[in-house]
Amino acid sequence: MAKHRAHRRRHRRWFLPALVILAAALFVWWSNTALQVTRFDAVFRDLPAGFDGCRAAVISDLHTASFGRDNQDLYAALEAERPDYIFLVGDLLDQYRSVPEGYAASMARALSAIAPTYYVTGNHEWALGDVPALKRTLADNGVAVLSNQFTALERNGDTVVLAGIDDPNGYADQKTPEQVAAEVYAQYGDPFWVLLAHRNNRFVSQYSLLGADLVISGHAHGGIIRLPFTDGLISHDLELFPSYTAGLYEENGSVLFVTRGLGNSGPSFRLFNRPEVAVLTLHKGS
């Protein structure tokens, strides 16, 4: 009888720690797989009236992740938001993860069926290699690739300019962001314009100085681990408590919007930082 009671005590001793470990594992799994739709509002005095209420879905940093079978959960979440545009701001693929066959093509077809979709490269596409082939695949399947280029968007009789730049990991002789900005001004005068640029951490030192009204980025993964009263715990460069990692910021007369992104690179994981489908609504204000 004594041996039986001792056996039960040993089981009870291990039960609570095992339960805690299981709960923690489930929480980490949920934090990295459960999509979260977050909605933001940005007000601009100079926004053309025709773009008042324009909704842009911003997705980034998929790193070949899949949400639901063939990403059906991701597409359903986007479709439910009824965006005017989808901005895919880099790191669709990952240098440390295998790329499922047909991943980029199926993604492009699905996104462009929901709304006009625009793409710029991130650092991981260039590290993986054969970026020209990826760009062709996306373009052949309905996505507009902005490779140091710009285009006019029209809505309700008004126009804004959308520019997109390749990641700095790209070709050494590619156009600089400053050259792209100069071309925008040369062609359109002084328009309201939006810049798609993958790297959030270049906003203060470079992108905010280009004159764009709005810069849209990813790259930060929300600071990877988000703790109360912080803008993230650690950056990709192992900088503690980075800034400009999620949401809206303003510097030098330019507004930055950063999405927390969707996937993870290599063996990294998210904590208190669920995969994000961001929806940014533009408003004209005084």
Tab-separated table of C-alpha atoms in Angstrom:
chain	number	residue	atom	x	y	z
A	1	MET	CA	0.000	0.000	0.000
A	2	ALA	CA	2.810	2.413	0.887
A	3	LYS	CA	4.499	1.694	-2.438
A	4	HIS	CA	1.220	2.442	-4.243
A	5	ARG	CA	0.851	5.794	-2.450
A	6	ALA	CA	4.453	6.731	-3.303
A	7	HIS	CA	3.811	5.875	-6.957
A	8	ARG	CA	0.774	8.185	-7.011
A	9	ARG	CA	2.773	11.001	-5.407
A	10	ARG	CA	5.424	10.683	-8.112
A	11	HIS	CA	2.727	10.907	-10.786
A	12	ARG	CA	1.230	14.024	-9.161
A	13	ARG	CA	4.697	15.566	-8.902
A	14	TRP	CA	5.193	15.295	-12.669
A	15	PHE	CA	1.632	16.085	-13.734
A	16	LEU	CA	1.677	19.849	-13.144
A	17	PRO	CA	5.045	20.522	-14.834
A	18	ALA	CA	3.969	18.397	-17.810
A	19	LEU	CA	0.707	20.308	-18.018
A	20	VAL	CA	2.563	23.632	-17.945
A	21	ILE	CA	4.961	22.485	-20.679
A	22	LEU	CA	2.059	21.295	-22.840
A	23	ALA	CA	0.164	24.563	-22.362
A	24	ALA	CA	3.274	26.585	-23.238
A	25	ALA	CA	3.884	24.507	-26.373
A	26	LEU	CA	0.278	24.964	-27.482
A	27	PHE	CA	0.493	28.706	-26.859
A	28	VAL	CA	3.668	29.025	-28.952
A	29	TRP	CA	2.071	26.965	-31.750
A	30	TRP	CA	-1.053	29.148	-31.650
A	31	SER	CA	1.046	32.339	-31.601
A	32	ASN	CA	2.738	31.270	-34.828
A	33	THR	CA	-0.226	29.849	-36.751
A	34	ALA	CA	-3.396	31.760	-35.742
A	35	LEU	CA	-3.990	34.646	-38.131
A	36	GLN	CA	-4.886	38.027	-36.700
A	37	VAL	CA	-6.523	40.764	-38.768
A	38	THR	CA	-5.558	44.193	-37.462
A	39	ARG	CA	-7.030	47.433	-38.776
A	40	PHE	CA	-5.365	50.838	-38.830
A	41	ASP	CA	-6.464	54.322	-39.883
A	42	ALA	CA	-4.116	56.948	-41.311
A	43	VAL	CA	-5.218	60.555	-41.861
A	44	PHE	CA	-3.571	62.805	-44.463
A	45	ARG	CA	-4.421	66.421	-45.166
A	46	ASP	CA	-3.235	66.165	-48.797
A	47	LEU	CA	-4.874	62.841	-49.640
A	48	PRO	CA	-6.931	63.230	-52.847
A	49	ALA	CA	-10.640	63.107	-52.001
A	50	GLY	CA	-11.185	60.117	-54.272
A	51	PHE	CA	-8.972	58.004	-52.009
A	52	ASP	CA	-10.785	58.893	-48.796
A	53	GLY	CA	-11.744	55.504	-47.311
A	54	CYS	CA	-9.353	53.515	-49.521
A	55	ARG	CA	-8.475	50.192	-47.877
A	56	ALA	CA	-5.126	48.537	-48.496
A	57	ALA	CA	-4.311	45.069	-47.183
A	58	VAL	CA	-0.620	44.836	-46.314
A	59	ILE	CA	1.060	41.442	-46.071
A	60	SER	CA	4.737	40.686	-45.698
A	61	ASP	CA	7.323	38.186	-44.549
A	62	LEU	CA	5.497	35.001	-45.446
A	63	HIS	CA	8.793	33.102	-45.694
A	64	THR	CA	6.881	30.341	-47.562
A	65	ALA	CA	4.438	29.878	-44.665
A	66	SER	CA	0.997	28.423	-45.260
A	67	PHE	CA	-2.136	29.258	-43.289
A	68	GLY	CA	-4.666	26.549	-43.918
A	69	ARG	CA	-4.364	24.153	-46.811
A	70	ASP	CA	-2.750	26.004	-49.731
A	71	ASN	CA	-3.100	29.229	-47.736
A	72	GLN	CA	-6.892	29.180	-47.928
A	73	ASP	CA	-7.225	30.712	-44.451
A	74	LEU	CA	-5.059	33.633	-45.499
A	75	TYR	CA	-7.047	34.216	-48.684
A	76	ALA	CA	-10.356	33.995	-46.824
A	77	ALA	CA	-9.186	36.583	-44.283
A	78	LEU	CA	-8.112	38.946	-47.048
A	79	GLU	CA	-11.286	38.489	-49.059
A	80	ALA	CA	-13.444	39.223	-46.018
A	81	GLU	CA	-11.760	42.636	-45.657
A	82	ARG	CA	-12.686	43.686	-49.227
A	83	PRO	CA	-9.483	45.686	-49.826
A	84	ASP	CA	-9.085	48.071	-52.751
A	85	TYR	CA	-5.471	46.984	-53.083
A	86	ILE	CA	-3.095	44.367	-51.689
A	87	PHE	CA	0.512	45.358	-51.032
A	88	LEU	CA	2.944	42.437	-50.719
A	89	VAL	CA	6.093	43.989	-49.295
A	90	GLY	CA	8.787	41.363	-49.504
A	91	ASP	CA	10.173	38.120	-48.109
A	92	LEU	CA	7.570	35.976	-49.798
A	93	LEU	CA	10.235	33.245	-49.872
A	94	ASP	CA	13.007	32.334	-47.444
A	95	GLN	CA	16.619	31.380	-47.989
A	96	TYR	CA	16.492	28.890	-45.086
A	97	ARG	CA	13.254	27.114	-46.038
A	98	SER	CA	12.340	24.966	-48.997
A	99	VAL	CA	9.908	26.520	-51.456
A	100	PRO	CA	6.818	24.375	-52.115
A	101	GLU	CA	6.271	23.703	-55.792
A	102	GLY	CA	4.071	26.353	-57.366
A	103	TYR	CA	4.005	28.445	-54.177
A	104	ALA	CA	4.632	31.861	-55.759
A	105	ALA	CA	2.351	31.252	-58.736
A	106	SER	CA	-0.603	30.077	-56.661
A	107	MET	CA	-0.107	32.962	-54.229
A	108	ALA	CA	-0.087	35.466	-57.091
A	109	ARG	CA	-3.238	34.056	-58.679
A	110	ALA	CA	-5.139	34.017	-55.401
A	111	LEU	CA	-4.137	37.511	-54.281
A	112	SER	CA	-4.751	39.176	-57.638
A	113	ALA	CA	-8.207	37.558	-57.777
A	114	ILE	CA	-9.087	39.366	-54.534
A	115	ALA	CA	-7.753	42.839	-55.423
A	116	PRO	CA	-5.063	44.480	-57.558
A	117	THR	CA	-1.802	43.329	-55.969
A	118	TYR	CA	1.587	45.045	-55.969
A	119	TYR	CA	4.859	43.436	-54.905
A	120	VAL	CA	8.375	44.507	-53.954
A	121	THR	CA	11.278	42.252	-53.065
A	122	GLY	CA	12.684	41.657	-49.602
A	123	ASN	CA	16.151	40.629	-48.557
A	124	HIS	CA	15.388	36.892	-48.525
A	125	GLU	CA	14.372	36.655	-52.170
A	126	TRP	CA	17.760	38.023	-53.177
A	127	ALA	CA	19.582	35.748	-50.759
A	128	LEU	CA	17.706	32.751	-52.173
A	129	GLY	CA	18.557	33.706	-55.757
A	130	ASP	CA	16.934	33.829	-59.224
A	131	VAL	CA	14.850	36.903	-58.448
A	132	PRO	CA	14.149	37.598	-62.161
A	133	ALA	CA	12.392	34.214	-62.416
A	134	LEU	CA	10.316	34.963	-59.329
A	135	LYS	CA	9.310	38.350	-60.703
A	136	ARG	CA	8.261	36.761	-64.001
A	137	THR	CA	6.201	34.141	-62.175
A	138	LEU	CA	4.387	36.760	-60.130
A	139	ALA	CA	3.771	39.000	-63.140
A	140	ASP	CA	2.573	36.090	-65.292
A	141	ASN	CA	0.009	35.266	-62.608
A	142	GLY	CA	-1.498	38.693	-62.125
A	143	VAL	CA	0.715	40.574	-59.642
A	144	ALA	CA	2.239	43.937	-60.563
A	145	VAL	CA	5.935	43.886	-59.674
A	146	LEU	CA	7.382	47.304	-58.824
A	147	SER	CA	11.129	47.052	-59.360
A	148	ASN	CA	12.380	50.594	-58.750
A	149	GLN	CA	9.311	51.723	-60.650
A	150	PHE	CA	6.094	53.621	-60.074
A	151	THR	CA	2.567	53.710	-61.404
A	152	ALA	CA	-0.581	55.785	-61.042
A	153	LEU	CA	-3.529	54.442	-59.066
A	154	GLU	CA	-6.954	55.858	-59.875
A	155	ARG	CA	-9.978	55.880	-57.600
A	156	ASN	CA	-13.160	57.933	-57.825
A	157	GLY	CA	-11.640	60.280	-60.376
A	158	ASP	CA	-8.464	61.009	-58.414
A	159	THR	CA	-4.887	59.747	-58.675
A	160	VAL	CA	-2.088	58.827	-56.296
A	161	VAL	CA	1.326	57.531	-57.277
A	162	LEU	CA	2.514	54.154	-56.027
A	163	ALA	CA	6.263	53.467	-56.155
A	164	GLY	CA	8.158	50.356	-55.193
A	165	ILE	CA	11.851	49.751	-54.698
A	166	ASP	CA	13.895	46.587	-54.738
A	167	ASP	CA	15.565	45.560	-51.510
A	168	PRO	CA	19.150	46.799	-50.964
A	169	ASN	CA	20.241	43.157	-51.317
A	170	GLY	CA	19.502	43.570	-55.029
A	171	TYR	CA	21.831	44.456	-57.865
A	172	ALA	CA	24.666	46.811	-56.988
A	173	ASP	CA	23.909	49.068	-59.972
A	174	GLN	CA	20.135	49.282	-59.441
A	175	LYS	CA	18.421	52.669	-59.196
A	176	THR	CA	18.674	54.251	-55.807
A	177	PRO	CA	15.542	55.233	-53.876
A	178	GLU	CA	16.587	58.853	-54.394
A	179	GLN	CA	16.607	58.363	-58.164
A	180	VAL	CA	13.159	56.765	-58.062
A	181	ALA	CA	11.821	59.679	-55.997
A	182	ALA	CA	13.327	62.195	-58.425
A	183	GLU	CA	11.605	60.433	-61.316
A	184	VAL	CA	8.264	60.547	-59.493
A	185	TYR	CA	8.576	64.311	-59.052
A	186	ALA	CA	9.801	64.840	-62.601
A	187	GLN	CA	6.765	63.059	-64.050
A	188	TYR	CA	4.006	64.075	-61.641
A	189	GLY	CA	5.094	67.353	-60.070
A	190	ASP	CA	4.222	67.167	-56.377
A	191	PRO	CA	1.789	64.252	-56.081
A	192	PHE	CA	0.485	62.358	-53.097
A	193	TRP	CA	2.638	59.259	-53.304
A	194	VAL	CA	3.139	55.968	-51.516
A	195	LEU	CA	6.385	54.008	-51.379
A	196	LEU	CA	6.546	50.236	-50.924
A	197	ALA	CA	9.925	49.384	-49.365
A	198	HIS	CA	10.608	46.173	-47.464
A	199	ARG	CA	13.024	47.376	-44.791
A	200	ASN	CA	11.462	49.277	-41.915
A	201	ASN	CA	14.864	50.062	-40.402
A	202	ARG	CA	15.799	52.365	-43.292
A	203	PHE	CA	12.858	54.674	-42.746
A	204	VAL	CA	14.435	57.297	-40.487
A	205	SER	CA	17.821	57.493	-42.173
A	206	GLN	CA	16.710	57.279	-45.811
A	207	TYR	CA	13.121	56.576	-46.818
A	208	SER	CA	11.533	59.331	-44.722
A	209	LEU	CA	13.739	61.857	-46.541
A	210	LEU	CA	12.440	61.004	-50.014
A	211	GLY	CA	9.239	63.033	-49.681
A	212	ALA	CA	6.761	60.144	-49.886
A	213	ASP	CA	3.568	60.813	-47.959
A	214	LEU	CA	3.369	57.178	-46.868
A	215	VAL	CA	5.971	54.406	-46.729
A	216	ILE	CA	4.792	50.820	-46.275
A	217	SER	CA	7.230	48.203	-44.968
A	218	GLY	CA	7.630	44.841	-43.283
A	219	HIS	CA	10.904	43.104	-42.346
A	220	ALA	CA	10.714	43.617	-38.562
A	221	HIS	CA	8.425	40.673	-37.736
A	222	GLY	CA	6.896	42.908	-35.080
A	223	GLY	CA	10.069	42.739	-33.029
A	224	ILE	CA	9.702	38.914	-32.946
A	225	ILE	CA	8.711	38.801	-29.254
A	226	ARG	CA	6.360	41.581	-28.159
A	227	LEU	CA	6.271	42.525	-24.504
A	228	PRO	CA	4.099	45.150	-22.771
A	229	PHE	CA	5.303	48.724	-23.273
A	230	THR	CA	7.848	47.736	-25.915
A	231	ASP	CA	7.955	47.912	-29.701
A	232	GLY	CA	9.364	44.402	-29.811
A	233	LEU	CA	12.114	42.651	-27.901
A	234	ILE	CA	14.754	41.949	-30.548
A	235	SER	CA	15.458	42.846	-34.158
A	236	HIS	CA	16.831	40.695	-36.962
A	237	ASP	CA	20.197	42.311	-36.252
A	238	LEU	CA	19.944	41.187	-32.602
A	239	GLU	CA	19.336	44.761	-31.460
A	240	LEU	CA	17.380	44.868	-28.208
A	241	PHE	CA	14.137	46.844	-28.046
A	242	PRO	CA	14.031	47.960	-31.693
A	243	SER	CA	11.611	50.612	-32.889
A	244	TYR	CA	9.464	51.072	-35.987
A	245	THR	CA	8.364	47.432	-35.855
A	246	ALA	CA	4.538	47.558	-36.021
A	247	GLY	CA	1.886	50.129	-36.824
A	248	LEU	CA	2.143	53.813	-37.719
A	249	TYR	CA	5.041	56.226	-37.172
A	250	GLU	CA	5.973	59.668	-38.462
A	251	GLU	CA	9.345	61.255	-39.151
A	252	ASN	CA	10.496	64.118	-41.378
A	253	GLY	CA	6.967	64.748	-42.653
A	254	SER	CA	6.559	61.172	-43.874
A	255	VAL	CA	4.364	58.454	-42.356
A	256	LEU	CA	5.569	54.863	-42.033
A	257	PHE	CA	3.281	51.869	-41.745
A	258	VAL	CA	4.902	48.572	-40.718
A	259	THR	CA	3.120	45.243	-40.667
A	260	ARG	CA	4.212	42.580	-38.178
A	261	GLY	CA	4.179	40.098	-41.049
A	262	LEU	CA	3.094	36.499	-41.271
A	263	GLY	CA	5.905	33.951	-41.173
A	264	ASN	CA	9.255	33.187	-39.608
A	265	SER	CA	12.726	32.858	-41.038
A	266	GLY	CA	14.675	29.705	-40.351
A	267	PRO	CA	14.241	28.366	-36.797
A	268	SER	CA	12.854	31.623	-35.325
A	269	PHE	CA	9.405	31.905	-33.742
A	270	ARG	CA	6.897	34.525	-32.589
A	271	LEU	CA	5.667	35.187	-29.078
A	272	PHE	CA	2.751	37.483	-28.177
A	273	ASN	CA	2.965	38.452	-31.830
A	274	ARG	CA	0.514	36.522	-33.981
A	275	PRO	CA	0.798	36.423	-37.791
A	276	GLU	CA	-0.793	39.603	-39.078
A	277	VAL	CA	-3.027	40.524	-41.981
A	278	ALA	CA	-2.915	44.323	-41.736
A	279	VAL	CA	-5.600	46.528	-43.239
A	280	LEU	CA	-4.746	50.219	-43.590
A	281	THR	CA	-7.570	52.666	-44.342
A	282	LEU	CA	-6.644	56.075	-45.693
A	283	HIS	CA	-8.659	59.135	-44.679
A	284	LYS	CA	-8.618	62.720	-45.865
A	285	GLY	CA	-8.395	65.072	-42.893
A	286	SER	CA	-7.924	68.747	-42.239
